[in-house]
Structure formats: structure tokens, C-alpha cells
GROMACS .gro file of C-alpha atoms in nm:
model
  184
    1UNK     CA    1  -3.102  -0.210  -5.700
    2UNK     CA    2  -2.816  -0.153  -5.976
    3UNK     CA    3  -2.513  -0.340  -5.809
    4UNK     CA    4  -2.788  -0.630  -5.708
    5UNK     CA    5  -2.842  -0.595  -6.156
    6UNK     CA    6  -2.517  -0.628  -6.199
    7UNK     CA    7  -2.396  -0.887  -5.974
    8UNK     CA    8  -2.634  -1.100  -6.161
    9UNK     CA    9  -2.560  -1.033  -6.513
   10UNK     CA   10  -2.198  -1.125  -6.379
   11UNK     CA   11  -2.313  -1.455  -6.245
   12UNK     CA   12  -2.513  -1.495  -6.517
   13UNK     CA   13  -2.234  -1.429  -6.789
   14UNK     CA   14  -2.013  -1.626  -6.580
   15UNK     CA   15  -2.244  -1.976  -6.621
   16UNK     CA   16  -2.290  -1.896  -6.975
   17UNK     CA   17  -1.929  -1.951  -6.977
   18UNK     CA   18  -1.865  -2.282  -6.786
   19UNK     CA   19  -2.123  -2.428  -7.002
   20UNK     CA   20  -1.958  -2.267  -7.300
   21UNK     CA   21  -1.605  -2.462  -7.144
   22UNK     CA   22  -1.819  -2.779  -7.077
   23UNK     CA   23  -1.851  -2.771  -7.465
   24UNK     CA   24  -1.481  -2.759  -7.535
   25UNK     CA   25  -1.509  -2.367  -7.615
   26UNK     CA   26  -1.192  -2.264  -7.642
   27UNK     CA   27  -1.226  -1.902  -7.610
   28UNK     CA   28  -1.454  -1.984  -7.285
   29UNK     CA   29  -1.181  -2.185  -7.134
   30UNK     CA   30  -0.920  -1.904  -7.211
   31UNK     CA   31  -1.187  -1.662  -7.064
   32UNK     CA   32  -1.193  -1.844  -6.749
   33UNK     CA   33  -0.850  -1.921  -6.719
   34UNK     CA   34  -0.809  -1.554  -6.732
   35UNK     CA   35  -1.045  -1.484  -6.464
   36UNK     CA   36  -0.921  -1.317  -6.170
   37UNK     CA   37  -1.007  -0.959  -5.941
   38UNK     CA   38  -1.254  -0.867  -5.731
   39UNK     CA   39  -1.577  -1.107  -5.696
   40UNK     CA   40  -1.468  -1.395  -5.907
   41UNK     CA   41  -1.412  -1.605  -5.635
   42UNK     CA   42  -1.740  -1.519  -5.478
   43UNK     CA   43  -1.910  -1.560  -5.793
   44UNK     CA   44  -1.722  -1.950  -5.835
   45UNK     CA   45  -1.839  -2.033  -5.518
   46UNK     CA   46  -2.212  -1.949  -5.598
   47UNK     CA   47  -2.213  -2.139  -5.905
   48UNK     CA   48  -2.075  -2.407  -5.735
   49UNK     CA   49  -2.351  -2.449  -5.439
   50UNK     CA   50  -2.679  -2.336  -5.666
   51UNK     CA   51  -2.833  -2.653  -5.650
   52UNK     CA   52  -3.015  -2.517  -5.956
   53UNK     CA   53  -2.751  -2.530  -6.170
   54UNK     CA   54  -2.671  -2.844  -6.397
   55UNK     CA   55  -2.393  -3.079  -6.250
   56UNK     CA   56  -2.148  -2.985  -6.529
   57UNK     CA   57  -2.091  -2.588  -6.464
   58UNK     CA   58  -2.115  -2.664  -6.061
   59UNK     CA   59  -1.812  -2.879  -6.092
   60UNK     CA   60  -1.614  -2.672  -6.305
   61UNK     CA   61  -1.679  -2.353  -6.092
   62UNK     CA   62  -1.581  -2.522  -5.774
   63UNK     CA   63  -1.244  -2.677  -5.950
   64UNK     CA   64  -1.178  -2.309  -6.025
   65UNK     CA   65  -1.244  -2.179  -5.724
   66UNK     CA   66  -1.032  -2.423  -5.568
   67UNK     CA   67  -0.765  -2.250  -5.808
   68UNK     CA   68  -0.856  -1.911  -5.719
   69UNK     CA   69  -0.763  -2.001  -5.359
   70UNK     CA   70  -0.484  -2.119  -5.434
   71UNK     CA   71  -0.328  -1.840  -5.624
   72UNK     CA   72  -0.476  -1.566  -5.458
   73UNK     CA   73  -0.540  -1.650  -5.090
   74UNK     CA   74  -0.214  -1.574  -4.897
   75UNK     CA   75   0.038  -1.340  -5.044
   76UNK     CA   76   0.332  -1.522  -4.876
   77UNK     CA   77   0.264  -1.846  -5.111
   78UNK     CA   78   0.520  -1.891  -5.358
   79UNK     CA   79   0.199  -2.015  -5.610
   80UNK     CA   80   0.051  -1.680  -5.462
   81UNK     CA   81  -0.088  -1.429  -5.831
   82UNK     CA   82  -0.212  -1.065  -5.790
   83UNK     CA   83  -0.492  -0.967  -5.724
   84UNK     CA   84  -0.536  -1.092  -5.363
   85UNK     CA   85  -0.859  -1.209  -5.237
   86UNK     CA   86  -0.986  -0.893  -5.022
   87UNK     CA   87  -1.110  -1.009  -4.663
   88UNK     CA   88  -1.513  -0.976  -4.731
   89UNK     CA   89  -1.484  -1.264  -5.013
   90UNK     CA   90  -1.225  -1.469  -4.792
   91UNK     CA   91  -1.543  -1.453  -4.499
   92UNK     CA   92  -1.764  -1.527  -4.793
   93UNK     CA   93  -1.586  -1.842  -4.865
   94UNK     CA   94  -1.517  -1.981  -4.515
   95UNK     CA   95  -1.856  -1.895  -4.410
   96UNK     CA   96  -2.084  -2.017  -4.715
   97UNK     CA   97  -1.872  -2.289  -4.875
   98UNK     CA   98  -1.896  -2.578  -4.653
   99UNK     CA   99  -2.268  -2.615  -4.683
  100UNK     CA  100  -2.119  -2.769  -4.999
  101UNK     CA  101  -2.021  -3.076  -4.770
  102UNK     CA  102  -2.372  -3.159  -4.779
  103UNK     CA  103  -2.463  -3.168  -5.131
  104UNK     CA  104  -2.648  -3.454  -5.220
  105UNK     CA  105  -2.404  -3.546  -5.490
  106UNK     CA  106  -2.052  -3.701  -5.409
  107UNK     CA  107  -1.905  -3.529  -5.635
  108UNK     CA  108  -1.960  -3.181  -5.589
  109UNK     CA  109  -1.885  -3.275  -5.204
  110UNK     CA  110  -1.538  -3.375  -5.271
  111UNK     CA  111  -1.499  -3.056  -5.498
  112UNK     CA  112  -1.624  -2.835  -5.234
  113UNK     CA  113  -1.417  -3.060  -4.969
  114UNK     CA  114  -1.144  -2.980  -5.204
  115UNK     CA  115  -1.140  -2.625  -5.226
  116UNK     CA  116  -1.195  -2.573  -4.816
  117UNK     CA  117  -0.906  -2.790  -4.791
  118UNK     CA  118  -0.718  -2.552  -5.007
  119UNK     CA  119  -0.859  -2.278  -4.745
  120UNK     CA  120  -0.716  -2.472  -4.456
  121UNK     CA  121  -0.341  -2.456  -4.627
  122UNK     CA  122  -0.331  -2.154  -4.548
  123UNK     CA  123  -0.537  -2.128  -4.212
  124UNK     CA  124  -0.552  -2.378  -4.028
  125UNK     CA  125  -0.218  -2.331  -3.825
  126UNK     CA  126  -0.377  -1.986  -3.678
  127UNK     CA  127  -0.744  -2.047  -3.697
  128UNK     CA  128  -0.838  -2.396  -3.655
  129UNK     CA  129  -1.194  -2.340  -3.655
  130UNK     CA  130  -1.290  -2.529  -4.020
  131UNK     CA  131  -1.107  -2.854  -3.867
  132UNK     CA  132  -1.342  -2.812  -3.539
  133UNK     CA  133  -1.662  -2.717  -3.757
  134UNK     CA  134  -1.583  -3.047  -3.951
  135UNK     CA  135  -1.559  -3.243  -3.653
  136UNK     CA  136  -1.864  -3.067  -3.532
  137UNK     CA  137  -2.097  -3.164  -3.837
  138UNK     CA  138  -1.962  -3.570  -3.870
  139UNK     CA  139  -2.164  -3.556  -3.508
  140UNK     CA  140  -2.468  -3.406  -3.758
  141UNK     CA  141  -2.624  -3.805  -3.786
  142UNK     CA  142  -2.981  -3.655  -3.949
  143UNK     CA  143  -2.748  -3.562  -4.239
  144UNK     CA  144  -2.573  -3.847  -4.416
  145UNK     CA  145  -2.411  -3.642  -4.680
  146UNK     CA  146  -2.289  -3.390  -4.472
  147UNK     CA  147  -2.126  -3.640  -4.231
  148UNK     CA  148  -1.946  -3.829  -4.511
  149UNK     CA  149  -1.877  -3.470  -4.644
  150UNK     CA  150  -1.712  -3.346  -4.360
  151UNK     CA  151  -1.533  -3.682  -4.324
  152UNK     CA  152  -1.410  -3.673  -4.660
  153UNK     CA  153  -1.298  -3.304  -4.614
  154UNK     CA  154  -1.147  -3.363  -4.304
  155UNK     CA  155  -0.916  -3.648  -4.458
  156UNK     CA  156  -0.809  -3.348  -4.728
  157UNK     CA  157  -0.737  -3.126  -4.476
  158UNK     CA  158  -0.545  -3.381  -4.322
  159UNK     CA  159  -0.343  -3.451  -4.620
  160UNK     CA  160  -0.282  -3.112  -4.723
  161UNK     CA  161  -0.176  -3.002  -4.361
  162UNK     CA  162   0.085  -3.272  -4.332
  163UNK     CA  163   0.170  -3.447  -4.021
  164UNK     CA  164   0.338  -3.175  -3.802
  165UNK     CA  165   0.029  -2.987  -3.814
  166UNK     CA  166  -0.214  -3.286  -3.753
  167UNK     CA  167  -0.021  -3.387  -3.464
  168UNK     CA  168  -0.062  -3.031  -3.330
  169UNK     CA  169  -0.433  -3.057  -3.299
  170UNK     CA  170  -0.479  -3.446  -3.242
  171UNK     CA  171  -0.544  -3.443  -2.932
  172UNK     CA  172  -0.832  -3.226  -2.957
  173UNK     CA  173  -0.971  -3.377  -3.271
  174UNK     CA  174  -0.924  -3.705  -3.120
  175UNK     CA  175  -1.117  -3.672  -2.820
  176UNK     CA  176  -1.387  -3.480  -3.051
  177UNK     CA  177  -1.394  -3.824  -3.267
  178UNK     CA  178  -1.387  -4.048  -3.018
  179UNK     CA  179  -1.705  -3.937  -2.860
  180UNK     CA  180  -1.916  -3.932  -3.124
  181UNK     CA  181  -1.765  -4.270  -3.195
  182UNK     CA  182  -1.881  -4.361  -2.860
  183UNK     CA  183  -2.239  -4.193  -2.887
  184UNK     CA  184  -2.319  -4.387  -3.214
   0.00000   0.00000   0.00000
């Protein structure tokens, strides 16, 4: 299939060029700091979670995806840069990215944990389901990375929400925490 071709020359071009920024490149790093349209933050977030990827580029893809949310997720952001995200690649993100959370390195959790919280900026207040599908996996005990994932992402959600909107849905959350507190 030709768009199946392409999408992976694209992903492949794309890793030649986080390893090319890993190496102090500077034309790479201008290339990526550049990057923005259609797919890119798609293609971030698979770099990101291919666990056959070296450390180095996952990191770097997930700090710019992180970015690309930023800028391009809600229109209504002051921070917010053309193009926006379209709605398939905003699914994309909220659906694929948090199986980040249970990487089995730290570090690409908390860059993962990072980015969703950047994701829940902008959501949360309507759609609160990432703060209940956090909740949901800490109660995952067969998977210790994922529970400290979700834990850790939970506390960045928490401190990128502030406190009016973490008193909002405390009560919930609470009650959530508190029994599988009580079940351990």
C-alpha cells in the first residue's frame, strides 16, 4: 500500500533526524524545531513508544510531542501555533499514548506522563476520562511500572490542573484511591 510506504519513510526520516539532533546536528535540531502539520504529532508519539528504538530518539520525540501539544492542541491557548492538531491525531494521542505509562524505563514514563499531562490542560475540565483511566490502572498491581506511571502522571496532571480543578473531581478520585488503598 503507497500511503502505508510513505508513512514509513516519514517515520523513518523522522528518527534519522532525532538521532541526527542527539548528535548536536544543528540543521536536525532546526529541522525539528520546524516541524509542524499534519501527522507530526502522530509520528512523535510512535517514536516515542517503539520500544525498538534506542533510549536517546524515544526521549527526544516524546519531549517534542509534549511541545506539539502544547502549541497546537486547543486554538483558544494563548501558546496555541497554526496548524491545529485535526481530531483523528488528537484520538491517536489520547488513545495510544498512555501505554507509555508502562514503559519499563522511568524515564520515558515521566516523558510520556508529561506530554498526557499537557493533554489534560486542555481536557480535563470537559472530559475527565484520562484522570479516571489513571486512577483505573494504579489499581493494575501485575504491572509495577504502569502503577508508578500512572501515579507519577496523575501528580502532573494534578499540578498542571491547579487546585480549582482538582478540588472539582476529588471527591471522585478520592474514593477511587482510597479503595484500592484499602484492597492492597
Amino acid at each position: 500500500d503507497r500511503e502505508a510506504d510513505m508513512a514509513e519513510a516519514g517515520l523513518q526520516e523522522l528518527l534519522q533526524k532525532l538521532q541526527a539532533a542527539l548528535a548536536a546536528d544543528s540543521g536536525a535540531l532546526r529541522y525539528l524545531d520546524s516541524l509542524h502539520g499534519p501527522g507530526i504529532a502522530t509520528a512523535l508519539m510512535q517514536c516515542g513508544l517503539a520500544a525498538s528504538l534506542e533510549f536517546g530518539p524515544r526521549q527526544l520525540a516524546l519531549v517534542l510531542l509534549r511541545r506539539q501539544i502544547a502549541e497546537h492542541w486547543a486554538p483558544d491557548d494563548p501558546a496555541f501555533r497554526e496548524p491545529a492538531l485535526d481530531d483523528n491525531e488528537r484520538a491517536a494521542i489520547r488513545q495510544q499514548l498512555p501505554s507509555g505509562l508502562a514503559d519499563p524505563d522511568r524515564k520515558l514514563r515521566t516523558a510520556c506522563g508529561m506530554a498526557l499531562s499537557a493533554v489534560a490542560r486542555f481536557e480535563t475540565s470537559e472530559s475527565p476520562e484520562l484522570v479516571q483511566q489513571l486512577v483505573a490502572a494504579i489499581d493494575q498491581r501485575d504491572n509495577p511500572h504502569l502503577v508508578e506511571g500512572s501515579l507519577q502522571c496523575l501528580a502532573l496532571v494534578v499540578e498542571e490542573l491547579g487546585d480549582d480543578h482538582v478540588v472539582q473531581g476529588a471527591p471522585h478520585m478520592l474514593q477511587q484511591l482510597l479503595r484500592i488503598v484499602a484492597a492492597a
